[in-house]
Amino acid sequence: MLINLIFESSFVMRFCGVLVLCLFSTIGLAQKTIVSGKIIDANSGDPVPFANIVFKGTSIGTTTNFEGYYKLETSERVDSLIASYVGYVTKTKVVRPGVTQTINYQLEENVLSLQEVVFIAGENPAFEVLRNVVKNKDKNNKRSLSAYQYDTYTKIEIDVDNISEKFRKRKVMQKITSVMDSVDRIAGEDGKPILPVFISETLSEYYYRSSPKLQHEKILKTKITGVGVEDGSVVSQFIGSSFQEYNFYQNWLNIVEKDFVSPIADGWKFYYEYDLSDSAYVGDHYCYRLDFFPKSEQDLAFVGTMWITKDGYALKQIDATVSSAVNLNYIEKIKIQQELEPTSAGPWIPVKNRVLLDIGEVTKDMAGVLAKFYTSNKNVQVNMPQELKFYARPIEVAEDYKIGNDNIFWDKHRHEPLSATEQSVYRMIDTLKNIPVVKTYTELLKVAINGYKKVGKFDVGPYLSLYANNTVEGHRFQIGTRTNISFSNKWVLGGRIAYGTEDESFKYQGFAEMILDRDRWTVIRAEYTKDIDQVGLSADDLLDNYIFLAATKYGNLIRPYRYHQAKFSMQRELVKGFTQKATFQYRTFDPLYNFGYYTDPERADSPIATEFQTAEVALEARYARDELFVQNDNERISLGTVKWPIVTLRYVRGLKGVMDSDFDYNKVGINITKNLKMGFFGTSNFTITGEHIFETLPYPLLKAHIGNESLFYTSAAFNLMNFSEFASNSYASVKYRHHFEGFILNRIPLMKKLKWRLLATANVLYGQLDQKNRDIIPLQTVDGEPIEPIGSFRKNEPYVEVGYGVENIFKVLRVDFLHRLNYLDRPDVDKFGVKISFQFIL
């Protein structure tokens, strides 16, 4: 009996013990705290990747992924959660213990300057990591692959931000305000209201080949919604991944036409301070965390954080920011976030990129602009180069790029689903586009940018040439028109007509252009023109300087003449970068000043003529190895070259007797232009030009060098040379310009706040006017009127002018101080001059 009682008691105790353990285990599970959420920037609404999340009072934490998401759990008793990241204000939120919950953050940017990094005794431990990063660059840089390709998805959003109450009360904004108030704040509950005006999505295939360096992107599908965006064919060429390429393994990154030094550049120690702040797993890779800061806050450099793999010293992740302290105009912030993965061959390729460009208010009463870019790359393949002809067009848009672009297609094919915020962006833009006042201002902006007003199938303009006033024509009124792509994608027809109230004469032009091939750009053009011009200021020589060309129709015209011109030309890009052009031109010369020439200089009694006709054939070969173009409707626009110079060779043959032409002649010429990027020392540009004319001709058929007697500076002219002061039958010239950016003035305490920038210029012209070309011009006309001679160079003495100046004064004004170094004995020349110009630069 006693034994049974003891056994039963023991069983009960064990049963109770098991019951208690189960109960406590259940209670423990019930008290497990699970928190997930997303961290975004309160200003832009963009995710904040790599941010730190930790339960307060514990060591339990994690970091957000590239999309800003996190998940954290604990069985410990916790009551709050802390979110922090470099450059942002740390934020704490209350946690409900023992439950699963969602906690999102909108982090505010920390406007205080980052504190200096101070190391005591010994070498900075980050330096050893940086040395290994540079040592392993060739092994990790994607450009060391013979080729790579991937499928890419690109998303771009442009918003108006920093919308003040004063700006909202403007008349133009009042009807838009109701739209803003009817939609949730895009940036989130704690964020600032923004007004989206453009969003696009693109699917494309990107290919790169290293030898020779070539790239090709085929835009497969685009979805574009924006205020003022209609056709979208031009925009489609800019919204792929080609313009979102940021390679930190390069020493310099070109952003908004400025060169920023990479934090892993070969000369990293000269530009940055570093802090080895942590080490942890990032995905499957154990990484060192390095924070970096520019040594001078105004230099074109970044501040941020990067993660370097311990195995191989490759860049795994980077978050780099350019702050408003940098010597840039209008730019408040540039942020680049990048995540990389290794390829099968070893080098790493970015699989996700996010770029934020924050453009500040031009004035206090205006709003700012946010431009946000996101790129995702998948299906990476390496070391499979395509044939060279495959890369003939760097950017190609598929013919069906707009077909089948419904929501079902994009829900299936975009790499990342749209957030609720982005879905509301589409709805808001669709609403904005239908507001009448928005349509009106959009049209005005287009006219300001393009110079033409689109009216159905025609463009009317250009507005710069609508009116002029000069000593020959008096008041000059002009109107022009041309067809656009709505009329035809093969034919461009156009013309203009002008009338002068003083000479009571009509001037006009008509042209027809046919696009034969868009892949290898092939164009045929025929035109006929009747107008006035000035010797040495030919419109054909100033086509790339529209403002200066329009200005030549104002004021006192120097050596003016009337002309008729018939011109036929054909050009074709034979292979990538190499364009051939052939032109036939007939032109008359009817001077409106005292001019004459001997028709037979060999005779002592040679007749004197005042007019002449020419017929000529010109052959031109242009080579620009890495030049990038985009097609704007029926035009092709050059975006310049990256590394190589542009070389143009030209041969002209005059045909005497053809269409009553008066002269036989041969001209050969060359032009070389190149931009030089010199890092922190700034950027340079030089142009070398040379020409030789073999026959004896009157000076209007020679090279009458462009002078500038106006107050305004222009790179198209020799700025202290008078109009038509020199002519040459053989010459060579060098024009050099260097922009120091903020290299010097950034280091002067009282000057760096102004953000002024120094520049230097030098123009050298070595010319020759043979005696035969001088003798062909008589001292007086047949009527006895004296003829003003054309100036010539002294033997072995080039014309030289040098200058220095300051640009970025009030962000738009440039002042050049110029010195003419020789030919000072001539009448009415200035050995020193001050000229101004206005420019919009970043």
mmCIF file of C-alpha atoms in Angstrom, residues 531-536 538 559-563 587-593:
data_model
loop_
_atom_site.group_PDB
_atom_site.id
_atom_site.type_symbol
_atom_site.label_atom_id
_atom_site.label_comp_id
_atom_site.label_asym_id
_atom_site.label_seq_id
_atom_site.Cartn_x
_atom_site.Cartn_y
_atom_site.Cartn_z
ATOM 1 C CA ASP A 531 19.884 85.766 -98.623
ATOM 2 C CA ILE A 532 22.605 88.140 -97.412
ATOM 3 C CA ASP A 533 25.780 87.212 -95.525
ATOM 4 C CA GLN A 534 29.114 88.694 -94.456
ATOM 5 C CA VAL A 535 32.595 87.763 -95.603
ATOM 6 C CA GLY A 536 34.113 85.595 -92.903
ATOM 7 C CA SER A 538 29.303 82.307 -93.433
ATOM 8 C CA ARG A 559 31.576 93.388 -95.955
ATOM 9 C CA PRO A 560 27.990 92.225 -96.642
ATOM 10 C CA TYR A 561 26.954 90.548 -99.868
ATOM 11 C CA ARG A 562 23.903 89.005 -101.495
ATOM 12 C CA TYR A 563 24.038 85.445 -102.699
ATOM 13 C CA ARG A 587 26.861 80.002 -105.288
ATOM 14 C CA THR A 588 26.847 83.616 -106.453
ATOM 15 C CA PHE A 589 28.603 86.588 -104.861
ATOM 16 C CA ASP A 590 27.061 90.076 -105.206
ATOM 17 C CA PRO A 591 28.875 92.501 -102.854
ATOM 18 C CA LEU A 592 27.129 95.355 -101.060
ATOM 19 C CA TYR A 593 30.453 97.109 -100.362
#
